[in-house]
Amino acid sequence: MILNPLLIVALIISASVAIWGIFDPNGLGVIASAAVKIQFNSRGWLIMLETSGLLFVAIFLAFSRFGSVRLGPDDARPEFSTSAWIAMLFAAGMGVGLLFYGAAEPLTHFDTLQTYYAPAQAASHALFVTYLNWGFHAWAIYGVVGLLIAYFAFRRGQPLLLSAPIKDAIGEAKWAQLLGWVFDLMSIIAIAVGLAGSLAMGVFQIQTGIANLIGIENPAVLTAPVFITMCLAFSVPLRRNLGEGMAKLSNLAMTIAIALMLFLLIFGPTSYLMNSVVSGFGHYLFNVLEKGFTTAEFFDRQIVDWYQGWTLNYMIWWLAWSPFVGIFIARISRGRTIREFLLGVIVVPTIFSVFWFGIFGGLGFFDELQGDGRLSEINRQNLDATTFALLQGFPFDLVTQSATIVAAFLFVATSVVSAGFTLAMIATGGSDNPSPKIRTIWGAILGALGLAMVLVGDIGLVRSIIALSAIAFVFIVPVLVICLFKSLLREIPK
């Protein structure tokens, strides 16, 4: 095992956050929430300007003369078929959040917006906001960061690191080397904290689901066994090269999720749900560019807090995940053109999100507007329980709830294994096969950070901790985009 300054500093910072969270979880959560609130109040406009700007950058690159540039030599061709590549994109960047927020997020938005709109309008706006949070903007962030990494790795011969654009476009100047080092360090911190937040989210949902199945009133009694089982599940693969096996498990989780969505569509009010998908997508498609520049500044404090707690928080969350997801997407995209890459990465997962939230959210609205409102009441009390409460209203609910628990478990376990590998890779200067010892150490750090997040206990505070870890990316990503354009201007597409 080779130690280097980046690895040492990254381990110290990550371990320090974990220790703080384990011994003073409330203090960590409250301080993170206060710090993020200050940032959102002062720089919320910059966050939306940047994320919307990245969407425009992606559109420009996809349809400009640069779109024909290949991610690799001019004669390079994709390693994977288009269908296999798209299948792998589905699992990247989504995971347990789909299961956790499928119905919970649209209903939460509805609960806030019904104070200002009639119920039907509130439902329409709630679905739009959910699409805004999970759609083109999120995948434009992933797409542009992934493109940066892939272009400089495969076209310019650099390692799969965020520092690569700096070193390639600016050169070997000491200040450029230092800046690149800082970028790699911040990517490590953002990945570690972001994945730990997802680990905690998975624990919360799995314990709630198991409690529902076996009739335990207080899901918290299952926190320890669920967390320990999760840690055991990802600790073994981290010590072995089980990349193909992990990919199969991730694909299995995504298959379960898709089957669950189709089951609800078929056994639910199908026409109502398809109307929700079609009208929601139309509303989103024709308003997304305009609303991407909305900051809610002229509304009352309730709306501003809601907007900051969801949309701004999501944009930062996607930035936190962008190095991890970007590296994954880059590694499977060698040989594709920039146009193929961006259209595939941004459009396909967004369409899937439209169906997913249109169906889950549509069921929530159906219950609220034409049913007894039971789901909304449960959602107000506990977001973890909303998905399971929804499934209980359908046939074979024991099967679907069990499948949801299995999918959530697989999503989290495979994500942590992939993150441990990625963190070890970045911390060792882009090594393609980092030492099992280093991977194991990062697995332990992720477990400790996950425990800290679980002890925080409030998903809102967990989201704030993730946001704080990624604030720096608001300033990092524009620098990397400038480096990309500087290098692309040297290209002469054929």
Tab-separated table of C-alpha atoms in Angstrom:
chain	number	residue	atom	x	y	z
A	1	MET	CA	0.000	0.000	0.000
A	2	ILE	CA	1.503	3.317	-1.147
A	3	LEU	CA	0.716	6.365	0.936
A	4	ASN	CA	0.672	9.804	-0.646
A	5	PRO	CA	-0.334	13.256	0.622
A	6	LEU	CA	-3.712	13.188	-1.160
A	7	LEU	CA	-4.636	9.828	0.348
A	8	ILE	CA	-3.488	10.836	3.840
A	9	VAL	CA	-5.295	14.203	3.862
A	10	ALA	CA	-8.477	12.725	2.377
A	11	LEU	CA	-8.540	9.943	4.972
A	12	ILE	CA	-7.947	12.383	7.827
A	13	ILE	CA	-10.742	14.744	6.732
A	14	SER	CA	-13.227	11.933	6.032
A	15	ALA	CA	-12.443	10.154	9.294
A	16	SER	CA	-12.738	13.427	11.229
A	17	VAL	CA	-16.219	14.083	9.834
A	18	ALA	CA	-17.202	10.504	10.677
A	19	ILE	CA	-15.930	10.795	14.260
A	20	TRP	CA	-17.679	14.125	14.723
A	21	GLY	CA	-20.943	12.674	13.437
A	22	ILE	CA	-20.713	9.547	15.593
A	23	PHE	CA	-20.014	11.429	18.842
A	24	ASP	CA	-22.077	14.558	18.154
A	25	PRO	CA	-24.542	13.775	15.339
A	26	ASN	CA	-26.929	16.560	16.250
A	27	GLY	CA	-24.122	19.131	16.331
A	28	LEU	CA	-22.876	18.055	12.893
A	29	GLY	CA	-26.357	18.172	11.416
A	30	VAL	CA	-27.306	21.533	12.889
A	31	ILE	CA	-24.036	23.231	11.947
A	32	ALA	CA	-24.189	21.809	8.414
A	33	SER	CA	-27.785	22.981	8.052
A	34	ALA	CA	-26.918	26.502	9.225
A	35	ALA	CA	-23.868	26.730	6.940
A	36	VAL	CA	-25.805	25.494	3.918
A	37	LYS	CA	-28.624	27.938	4.613
A	38	ILE	CA	-26.135	30.823	4.563
A	39	GLN	CA	-24.747	29.576	1.238
A	40	PHE	CA	-28.197	29.153	-0.283
A	41	ASN	CA	-29.320	32.603	0.850
A	42	SER	CA	-26.246	34.267	-0.636
A	43	ARG	CA	-25.455	32.048	-3.639
A	44	GLY	CA	-28.706	30.331	-4.585
A	45	TRP	CA	-28.807	32.383	-7.773
A	46	LEU	CA	-25.307	31.172	-8.694
A	47	ILE	CA	-26.223	27.517	-8.166
A	48	MET	CA	-29.238	27.720	-10.493
A	49	LEU	CA	-27.346	29.859	-13.002
A	50	GLU	CA	-24.571	27.287	-13.126
A	51	THR	CA	-26.714	24.172	-13.307
A	52	SER	CA	-28.904	25.698	-16.019
A	53	GLY	CA	-25.726	26.861	-17.746
A	54	LEU	CA	-24.430	23.285	-17.758
A	55	LEU	CA	-27.630	22.189	-19.495
A	56	PHE	CA	-27.050	24.813	-22.198
A	57	VAL	CA	-23.395	23.730	-22.481
A	58	ALA	CA	-24.551	20.147	-23.019
A	59	ILE	CA	-27.085	21.208	-25.678
A	60	PHE	CA	-24.473	23.312	-27.469
A	61	LEU	CA	-21.816	20.588	-27.473
A	62	ALA	CA	-24.283	17.919	-28.616
A	63	PHE	CA	-25.456	19.891	-31.644
A	64	SER	CA	-22.320	21.862	-32.519
A	65	ARG	CA	-19.419	20.784	-34.723
A	66	PHE	CA	-17.781	19.377	-31.583
A	67	GLY	CA	-20.502	16.746	-31.333
A	68	SER	CA	-18.660	14.486	-33.792
A	69	VAL	CA	-15.455	14.393	-31.714
A	70	ARG	CA	-14.853	10.895	-30.389
A	71	LEU	CA	-13.959	10.092	-26.804
A	72	GLY	CA	-10.758	8.423	-27.870
A	73	PRO	CA	-8.747	8.260	-31.105
A	74	ASP	CA	-10.650	9.034	-34.323
A	75	ASP	CA	-10.823	5.327	-35.172
A	76	ALA	CA	-12.074	4.287	-31.701
A	77	ARG	CA	-15.436	2.557	-31.469
A	78	PRO	CA	-17.652	1.892	-28.414
A	79	GLU	CA	-16.740	-1.031	-26.215
A	80	PHE	CA	-20.402	-1.766	-25.419
A	81	SER	CA	-23.463	-1.981	-27.656
A	82	THR	CA	-25.875	0.949	-27.421
A	83	SER	CA	-28.500	-1.173	-25.643
A	84	ALA	CA	-25.983	-2.469	-23.069
A	85	TRP	CA	-24.600	1.042	-22.568
A	86	ILE	CA	-28.070	2.508	-21.997
A	87	ALA	CA	-28.904	-0.312	-19.574
A	88	MET	CA	-25.840	0.598	-17.488
A	89	LEU	CA	-26.787	4.288	-17.536
A	90	PHE	CA	-30.116	3.523	-15.834
A	91	ALA	CA	-28.483	2.416	-12.594
A	92	ALA	CA	-25.900	5.216	-12.505
A	93	GLY	CA	-26.826	8.159	-10.321
A	94	MET	CA	-30.318	6.954	-9.407
A	95	GLY	CA	-30.304	4.017	-7.014
A	96	VAL	CA	-32.081	4.060	-3.701
A	97	GLY	CA	-33.306	7.653	-4.127
A	98	LEU	CA	-35.864	6.429	-6.680
A	99	LEU	CA	-37.383	4.021	-4.185
A	100	PHE	CA	-37.209	6.481	-1.311
A	101	TYR	CA	-38.686	9.529	-3.071
A	102	GLY	CA	-40.913	7.966	-5.774
A	103	ALA	CA	-44.189	9.013	-4.154
A	104	ALA	CA	-42.829	10.878	-1.121
A	105	GLU	CA	-41.345	13.825	-2.993
A	106	PRO	CA	-44.333	14.715	-5.225
A	107	LEU	CA	-46.647	14.466	-2.212
A	108	THR	CA	-44.346	16.684	-0.130
A	109	HIS	CA	-44.340	19.332	-2.845
A	110	PHE	CA	-48.122	19.036	-3.138
A	111	ASP	CA	-48.498	19.541	0.598
A	112	THR	CA	-46.613	22.843	0.358
A	113	LEU	CA	-48.141	24.094	-2.896
A	114	GLN	CA	-51.791	23.399	-2.041
A	115	THR	CA	-51.639	26.436	0.250
A	116	TYR	CA	-51.148	28.601	-2.852
A	117	TYR	CA	-52.978	26.716	-5.621
A	118	ALA	CA	-56.144	24.734	-6.206
A	119	PRO	CA	-55.570	20.981	-5.659
A	120	ALA	CA	-55.306	20.082	-9.367
A	121	GLN	CA	-52.858	22.906	-10.049
A	122	ALA	CA	-50.868	22.044	-6.926
A	123	ALA	CA	-50.504	18.444	-8.164
A	124	SER	CA	-49.370	19.615	-11.607
A	125	HIS	CA	-46.797	21.997	-10.139
A	126	ALA	CA	-45.619	19.372	-7.638
A	127	LEU	CA	-44.912	16.895	-10.431
A	128	PHE	CA	-43.129	19.583	-12.442
A	129	VAL	CA	-40.849	20.438	-9.531
A	130	THR	CA	-40.031	16.757	-9.055
A	131	TYR	CA	-39.108	16.493	-12.745
A	132	LEU	CA	-37.032	19.664	-12.438
A	133	ASN	CA	-35.123	18.126	-9.532
A	134	TRP	CA	-34.524	14.730	-11.192
A	135	GLY	CA	-34.530	15.481	-14.907
A	136	PHE	CA	-32.421	17.329	-17.468
A	137	HIS	CA	-30.550	19.490	-14.949
A	138	ALA	CA	-29.391	16.532	-12.865
A	139	TRP	CA	-28.229	14.564	-15.876
A	140	ALA	CA	-26.643	17.597	-17.515
A	141	ILE	CA	-24.454	17.897	-14.410
A	142	TYR	CA	-23.547	14.217	-14.627
A	143	GLY	CA	-23.170	14.395	-18.395
A	144	VAL	CA	-20.849	17.394	-18.542
A	145	VAL	CA	-18.648	16.172	-15.665
A	146	GLY	CA	-18.571	12.675	-17.175
A	147	LEU	CA	-17.697	14.165	-20.563
A	148	LEU	CA	-14.844	16.139	-19.034
A	149	ILE	CA	-13.387	13.023	-17.477
A	150	ALA	CA	-13.898	10.842	-20.562
A	151	TYR	CA	-12.542	13.398	-23.024
A	152	PHE	CA	-9.314	14.075	-21.162
A	153	ALA	CA	-8.818	10.397	-20.319
A	154	PHE	CA	-9.471	8.814	-23.705
A	155	ARG	CA	-8.751	11.678	-26.084
A	156	ARG	CA	-5.889	13.347	-24.253
A	157	GLY	CA	-4.380	10.346	-22.438
A	158	GLN	CA	-4.904	11.652	-18.904
A	159	PRO	CA	-6.028	9.650	-15.829
A	160	LEU	CA	-9.718	9.457	-14.865
A	161	LEU	CA	-9.452	12.365	-12.413
A	162	LEU	CA	-10.960	15.830	-12.005
A	163	SER	CA	-7.440	17.234	-11.979
A	164	ALA	CA	-6.802	15.959	-15.519
A	165	PRO	CA	-8.377	18.958	-17.347
A	166	ILE	CA	-6.263	21.392	-15.308
A	167	LYS	CA	-3.027	19.552	-15.977
A	168	ASP	CA	-3.774	19.084	-19.672
A	169	ALA	CA	-5.128	22.531	-20.494
A	170	ILE	CA	-2.841	24.629	-18.287
A	171	GLY	CA	0.298	22.529	-18.006
A	172	GLU	CA	2.766	21.628	-15.300
A	173	ALA	CA	2.897	24.983	-13.494
A	174	LYS	CA	3.040	24.544	-9.718
A	175	TRP	CA	-0.151	26.493	-9.132
A	176	ALA	CA	-1.976	24.317	-11.678
A	177	GLN	CA	-0.679	21.176	-9.980
A	178	LEU	CA	-1.866	22.478	-6.605
A	179	LEU	CA	-5.266	23.444	-7.997
A	180	GLY	CA	-5.671	19.990	-9.527
A	181	TRP	CA	-4.709	18.402	-6.212
A	182	VAL	CA	-7.388	20.433	-4.409
A	183	PHE	CA	-9.977	19.434	-7.034
A	184	ASP	CA	-9.189	15.735	-6.495
A	185	LEU	CA	-9.372	16.177	-2.717
A	186	MET	CA	-12.758	17.898	-2.905
A	187	SER	CA	-14.076	15.185	-5.216
A	188	ILE	CA	-13.069	12.536	-2.678
A	189	ILE	CA	-14.825	14.350	0.181
A	190	ALA	CA	-17.977	14.912	-1.875
A	191	ILE	CA	-18.134	11.269	-2.994
A	192	ALA	CA	-17.529	9.911	0.506
A	193	VAL	CA	-20.133	12.101	2.223
A	194	GLY	CA	-22.645	11.761	-0.617
A	195	LEU	CA	-22.474	7.961	-0.629
A	196	ALA	CA	-22.682	7.881	3.168
A	197	GLY	CA	-25.913	9.865	2.927
A	198	SER	CA	-27.340	7.325	0.505
A	199	LEU	CA	-26.256	4.529	2.842
A	200	ALA	CA	-28.211	6.167	5.664
A	201	MET	CA	-31.214	6.697	3.400
A	202	GLY	CA	-31.123	3.012	2.488
A	203	VAL	CA	-30.961	1.978	6.137
A	204	PHE	CA	-33.950	4.186	6.990
A	205	GLN	CA	-36.068	2.752	4.193
A	206	ILE	CA	-35.053	-0.881	4.663
A	207	GLN	CA	-35.726	-0.842	8.406
A	208	THR	CA	-39.142	0.719	7.814
A	209	GLY	CA	-39.977	-1.866	5.166
A	210	ILE	CA	-38.941	-4.804	7.338
A	211	ALA	CA	-40.862	-3.362	10.286
A	212	ASN	CA	-43.993	-3.178	8.119
A	213	LEU	CA	-43.566	-6.768	6.986
A	214	ILE	CA	-43.083	-8.311	10.419
A	215	GLY	CA	-45.336	-5.975	12.392
A	216	ILE	CA	-42.844	-3.976	14.482
A	217	GLU	CA	-44.247	-0.622	15.558
A	218	ASN	CA	-40.873	1.084	16.099
A	219	PRO	CA	-38.568	0.588	13.067
A	220	ALA	CA	-35.651	2.129	15.002
A	221	VAL	CA	-35.079	-1.173	16.815
A	222	LEU	CA	-33.917	-2.578	13.465
A	223	THR	CA	-31.400	0.176	12.732
A	224	ALA	CA	-28.383	-1.638	14.168
A	225	PRO	CA	-28.973	-5.054	12.543
A	226	VAL	CA	-29.805	-3.487	9.160
A	227	PHE	CA	-26.723	-1.261	9.249
A	228	ILE	CA	-24.410	-4.120	10.306
A	229	THR	CA	-25.806	-6.389	7.580
A	230	MET	CA	-25.270	-3.653	5.016
A	231	CYS	CA	-21.659	-3.155	6.081
A	232	LEU	CA	-20.971	-6.898	5.899
A	233	ALA	CA	-22.501	-7.005	2.425
A	234	PHE	CA	-20.114	-4.444	0.970
A	235	SER	CA	-16.989	-5.284	2.999
A	236	VAL	CA	-16.287	-8.617	1.253
A	237	PRO	CA	-16.561	-7.393	-2.371
A	238	LEU	CA	-14.249	-4.458	-1.614
A	239	ARG	CA	-11.403	-6.885	-0.969
A	240	ARG	CA	-11.972	-8.799	-4.186
A	241	ASN	CA	-12.208	-7.865	-7.837
A	242	LEU	CA	-15.884	-8.607	-8.304
A	243	GLY	CA	-16.654	-5.826	-10.764
A	244	GLU	CA	-18.740	-8.000	-13.110
A	245	GLY	CA	-20.654	-9.518	-10.190
A	246	MET	CA	-21.387	-6.094	-8.734
A	247	ALA	CA	-22.616	-4.904	-12.137
A	248	LYS	CA	-25.000	-7.863	-12.316
A	249	LEU	CA	-26.359	-7.109	-8.840
A	250	SER	CA	-26.833	-3.456	-9.757
A	251	ASN	CA	-28.668	-4.466	-12.934
A	252	LEU	CA	-30.816	-6.843	-10.861
A	253	ALA	CA	-31.788	-3.971	-8.560
A	254	MET	CA	-32.702	-1.826	-11.552
A	255	THR	CA	-34.707	-4.690	-13.063
A	256	ILE	CA	-36.677	-5.047	-9.827
A	257	ALA	CA	-37.348	-1.300	-9.818
A	258	ILE	CA	-38.580	-1.324	-13.431
A	259	ALA	CA	-40.771	-4.378	-12.761
A	260	LEU	CA	-42.234	-2.622	-9.718
A	261	MET	CA	-43.038	0.479	-11.783
A	262	LEU	CA	-44.735	-1.572	-14.507
A	263	PHE	CA	-46.684	-3.561	-11.895
A	264	LEU	CA	-48.108	-0.357	-10.407
A	265	LEU	CA	-48.943	0.980	-13.856
A	266	ILE	CA	-50.829	-2.179	-14.827
A	267	PHE	CA	-52.623	-2.843	-11.545
A	268	GLY	CA	-53.244	0.818	-10.754
A	269	PRO	CA	-55.500	3.349	-12.505
A	270	THR	CA	-53.560	2.973	-15.778
A	271	SER	CA	-55.290	5.698	-17.784
A	272	TYR	CA	-54.977	8.171	-14.904
A	273	LEU	CA	-51.276	7.391	-14.517
A	274	MET	CA	-50.495	7.676	-18.234
A	275	ASN	CA	-52.321	11.004	-18.293
A	276	SER	CA	-50.117	12.046	-15.382
A	277	VAL	CA	-46.972	11.018	-17.279
A	278	VAL	CA	-47.930	12.633	-20.590
A	279	SER	CA	-49.294	15.921	-19.215
A	280	GLY	CA	-46.514	16.151	-16.650
A	281	PHE	CA	-43.829	15.599	-19.268
A	282	GLY	CA	-45.403	18.159	-21.621
A	283	HIS	CA	-45.554	20.751	-18.854
A	284	TYR	CA	-41.963	19.994	-17.930
A	285	LEU	CA	-40.570	19.950	-21.472
A	286	PHE	CA	-41.979	23.343	-22.424
A	287	ASN	CA	-41.116	25.104	-19.159
A	288	VAL	CA	-37.872	23.540	-17.939
A	289	LEU	CA	-35.481	26.065	-19.490
A	290	GLU	CA	-37.406	29.039	-18.102
A	291	LYS	CA	-37.941	27.579	-14.635
A	292	GLY	CA	-34.281	26.581	-14.450
A	293	PHE	CA	-33.568	30.251	-13.780
A	294	THR	CA	-36.223	30.637	-11.054
A	295	THR	CA	-34.944	31.372	-7.544
A	296	ALA	CA	-38.247	31.875	-5.626
A	297	GLU	CA	-36.842	35.118	-4.256
A	298	PHE	CA	-40.103	37.087	-4.438
A	299	PHE	CA	-42.171	34.563	-2.484
A	300	ASP	CA	-42.730	34.279	1.245
A	301	ARG	CA	-40.304	32.516	3.576
A	302	GLN	CA	-42.211	29.226	3.478
A	303	ILE	CA	-41.751	28.927	-0.301
A	304	VAL	CA	-38.123	30.077	-0.142
A	305	ASP	CA	-37.310	27.472	2.528
A	306	TRP	CA	-39.115	24.780	0.536
A	307	TYR	CA	-37.282	25.751	-2.654
A	308	GLN	CA	-33.899	25.803	-0.933
A	309	GLY	CA	-34.538	22.566	0.924
A	310	TRP	CA	-35.436	20.695	-2.251
A	311	THR	CA	-34.384	22.181	-5.608
A	312	LEU	CA	-31.189	23.918	-4.496
A	313	ASN	CA	-30.315	20.971	-2.283
A	314	TYR	CA	-30.783	18.576	-5.182
A	315	MET	CA	-28.586	20.608	-7.514
A	316	ILE	CA	-25.794	20.507	-4.942
A	317	TRP	CA	-26.458	16.810	-4.337
A	318	TRP	CA	-25.987	16.046	-8.039
A	319	LEU	CA	-22.764	18.047	-7.997
A	320	ALA	CA	-21.612	15.969	-5.003
A	321	TRP	CA	-22.273	12.749	-6.897
A	322	SER	CA	-20.916	14.014	-10.234
A	323	PRO	CA	-17.279	12.841	-9.794
A	324	PHE	CA	-18.437	9.341	-8.814
A	325	VAL	CA	-21.138	9.009	-11.481
A	326	GLY	CA	-18.992	10.892	-14.001
A	327	ILE	CA	-16.098	8.453	-13.624
A	328	PHE	CA	-18.458	5.486	-13.955
A	329	ILE	CA	-20.114	6.894	-17.088
A	330	ALA	CA	-16.742	7.835	-18.576
A	331	ARG	CA	-15.334	4.335	-18.091
A	332	ILE	CA	-18.129	2.733	-20.126
A	333	SER	CA	-18.233	5.382	-22.879
A	334	ARG	CA	-14.868	5.153	-24.621
A	335	GLY	CA	-15.245	5.430	-28.392
A	336	ARG	CA	-18.576	7.273	-28.436
A	337	THR	CA	-18.922	10.704	-29.947
A	338	ILE	CA	-19.665	13.689	-27.744
A	339	ARG	CA	-23.121	13.879	-29.341
A	340	GLU	CA	-23.909	10.214	-28.609
A	341	PHE	CA	-22.571	10.550	-25.100
A	342	LEU	CA	-24.546	13.632	-24.105
A	343	LEU	CA	-27.839	12.631	-25.706
A	344	GLY	CA	-27.640	9.161	-24.172
A	345	VAL	CA	-26.618	10.322	-20.714
A	346	ILE	CA	-29.095	13.195	-20.444
A	347	VAL	CA	-32.178	12.156	-22.415
A	348	VAL	CA	-32.601	8.442	-21.600
A	349	PRO	CA	-32.424	8.621	-17.770
A	350	THR	CA	-34.597	11.747	-17.785
A	351	ILE	CA	-37.326	9.929	-19.709
A	352	PHE	CA	-37.118	7.079	-17.217
A	353	SER	CA	-37.471	9.559	-14.332
A	354	VAL	CA	-40.532	11.044	-16.039
A	355	PHE	CA	-42.231	7.638	-16.061
A	356	TRP	CA	-41.068	6.708	-12.558
A	357	PHE	CA	-42.243	9.841	-10.773
A	358	GLY	CA	-45.258	10.204	-13.046
A	359	ILE	CA	-46.462	6.758	-11.948
A	360	PHE	CA	-45.490	6.880	-8.270
A	361	GLY	CA	-46.429	10.536	-7.909
A	362	GLY	CA	-49.600	9.991	-9.911
A	363	LEU	CA	-50.674	7.279	-7.470
A	364	GLY	CA	-50.048	9.667	-4.601
A	365	PHE	CA	-52.163	12.371	-6.256
A	366	PHE	CA	-54.901	9.845	-7.092
A	367	ASP	CA	-55.134	8.925	-3.413
A	368	GLU	CA	-55.108	12.588	-2.377
A	369	LEU	CA	-57.585	13.922	-4.950
A	370	GLN	CA	-59.890	10.920	-5.391
A	371	GLY	CA	-59.193	8.781	-2.326
A	372	ASP	CA	-59.004	9.240	1.409
A	373	GLY	CA	-55.640	11.065	1.541
A	374	ARG	CA	-54.047	8.302	3.633
A	375	LEU	CA	-50.702	8.487	1.810
A	376	SER	CA	-50.306	12.209	2.394
A	377	GLU	CA	-50.903	11.786	6.094
A	378	ILE	CA	-48.299	9.011	6.301
A	379	ASN	CA	-45.904	11.069	4.203
A	380	ARG	CA	-46.141	14.020	6.567
A	381	GLN	CA	-45.201	11.785	9.488
A	382	ASN	CA	-42.456	9.676	7.922
A	383	LEU	CA	-41.048	9.872	4.376
A	384	ASP	CA	-39.437	6.448	4.850
A	385	ALA	CA	-42.831	4.763	5.015
A	386	THR	CA	-44.554	6.339	1.993
A	387	THR	CA	-43.466	3.816	-0.641
A	388	PHE	CA	-44.468	0.859	1.526
A	389	ALA	CA	-47.801	2.452	2.415
A	390	LEU	CA	-48.476	2.896	-1.301
A	391	LEU	CA	-47.648	-0.757	-2.049
A	392	GLN	CA	-49.991	-1.942	0.704
A	393	GLY	CA	-52.917	-0.729	-1.398
A	394	PHE	CA	-52.090	-3.195	-4.202
A	395	PRO	CA	-52.309	-6.980	-4.620
A	396	PHE	CA	-49.302	-9.086	-3.660
A	397	ASP	CA	-48.112	-6.342	-1.328
A	398	LEU	CA	-45.899	-8.743	0.663
A	399	VAL	CA	-44.064	-9.606	-2.550
A	400	THR	CA	-43.719	-6.009	-3.746
A	401	GLN	CA	-42.623	-4.723	-0.355
A	402	SER	CA	-40.038	-7.509	-0.090
A	403	ALA	CA	-38.810	-6.747	-3.611
A	404	THR	CA	-38.467	-3.058	-2.695
A	405	ILE	CA	-36.365	-3.960	0.347
A	406	VAL	CA	-34.133	-6.217	-1.753
A	407	ALA	CA	-33.715	-3.559	-4.464
A	408	ALA	CA	-32.867	-0.872	-1.896
A	409	PHE	CA	-30.321	-3.182	-0.273
A	410	LEU	CA	-28.682	-4.005	-3.607
A	411	PHE	CA	-28.634	-0.381	-4.750
A	412	VAL	CA	-26.856	0.739	-1.600
A	413	ALA	CA	-24.421	-2.185	-1.361
A	414	THR	CA	-23.316	-1.981	-4.994
A	415	SER	CA	-23.008	1.815	-4.823
A	416	VAL	CA	-20.777	1.632	-1.746
A	417	VAL	CA	-18.560	-1.020	-3.367
A	418	SER	CA	-18.232	1.120	-6.506
A	419	ALA	CA	-17.591	4.233	-4.424
A	420	GLY	CA	-14.901	2.503	-2.369
A	421	PHE	CA	-13.136	1.489	-5.574
A	422	THR	CA	-13.496	5.000	-7.042
A	423	LEU	CA	-12.215	6.702	-3.885
A	424	ALA	CA	-9.204	4.396	-3.791
A	425	MET	CA	-8.565	5.067	-7.468
A	426	ILE	CA	-8.659	8.872	-7.082
A	427	ALA	CA	-6.582	8.831	-3.896
A	428	THR	CA	-3.839	6.811	-5.635
A	429	GLY	CA	-3.540	9.119	-8.615
A	430	GLY	CA	-5.945	7.345	-10.963
A	431	SER	CA	-4.747	3.755	-10.510
A	432	ASP	CA	-6.880	1.296	-12.527
A	433	ASN	CA	-6.518	-1.369	-9.841
A	434	PRO	CA	-6.002	0.190	-6.408
A	435	SER	CA	-4.803	-1.998	-3.567
A	436	PRO	CA	-7.472	-4.108	-1.798
A	437	LYS	CA	-6.164	-2.640	1.475
A	438	ILE	CA	-6.885	0.907	0.323
A	439	ARG	CA	-10.305	-0.116	-0.972
A	440	THR	CA	-11.041	-1.754	2.383
A	441	ILE	CA	-9.949	1.344	4.276
A	442	TRP	CA	-12.298	3.472	2.198
A	443	GLY	CA	-15.062	0.957	2.813
A	444	ALA	CA	-14.506	1.365	6.547
A	445	ILE	CA	-14.571	5.167	6.187
A	446	LEU	CA	-17.807	4.990	4.205
A	447	GLY	CA	-19.273	2.734	6.888
A	448	ALA	CA	-18.255	5.153	9.638
A	449	LEU	CA	-19.640	8.128	7.718
A	450	GLY	CA	-22.824	6.166	7.079
A	451	LEU	CA	-23.138	5.458	10.806
A	452	ALA	CA	-22.741	9.168	11.505
A	453	MET	CA	-25.541	9.942	9.048
A	454	VAL	CA	-27.779	7.281	10.577
A	455	LEU	CA	-27.189	8.732	14.037
A	456	VAL	CA	-28.112	12.197	12.752
A	457	GLY	CA	-31.503	10.579	12.192
A	458	ASP	CA	-33.111	13.400	10.192
A	459	ILE	CA	-33.051	13.012	6.417
A	460	GLY	CA	-33.241	16.796	6.023
A	461	LEU	CA	-30.077	17.262	8.082
A	462	VAL	CA	-28.388	14.423	6.179
A	463	ARG	CA	-29.134	16.258	2.935
A	464	SER	CA	-27.598	19.412	4.420
A	465	ILE	CA	-24.381	17.562	5.307
A	466	ILE	CA	-24.157	16.266	1.733
A	467	ALA	CA	-24.796	19.755	0.372
A	468	LEU	CA	-22.056	21.267	2.525
A	469	SER	CA	-19.541	18.713	1.249
A	470	ALA	CA	-20.242	19.735	-2.354
A	471	ILE	CA	-20.502	23.535	-2.159
A	472	ALA	CA	-16.971	23.831	-3.562
A	473	PHE	CA	-18.104	22.236	-6.826
A	474	VAL	CA	-20.086	25.369	-7.618
A	475	PHE	CA	-16.677	26.946	-8.227
A	476	ILE	CA	-14.796	23.886	-9.505
A	477	VAL	CA	-17.012	22.785	-12.390
A	478	PRO	CA	-16.903	26.101	-14.337
A	479	VAL	CA	-13.098	25.966	-14.312
A	480	LEU	CA	-13.197	22.443	-15.733
A	481	VAL	CA	-15.668	23.480	-18.444
A	482	ILE	CA	-13.335	26.284	-19.508
A	483	CYS	CA	-10.500	23.747	-19.751
A	484	LEU	CA	-12.702	21.520	-21.905
A	485	PHE	CA	-13.511	24.296	-24.360
A	486	LYS	CA	-9.868	25.326	-24.497
A	487	SER	CA	-8.922	21.817	-25.594
A	488	LEU	CA	-11.903	21.354	-27.902
A	489	LEU	CA	-10.971	24.494	-29.826
A	490	ARG	CA	-7.862	22.635	-30.946
A	491	GLU	CA	-10.025	19.925	-32.510
A	492	ILE	CA	-10.880	19.816	-36.205
A	493	PRO	CA	-13.877	17.484	-36.456
A	494	LYS	CA	-14.125	15.521	-39.670
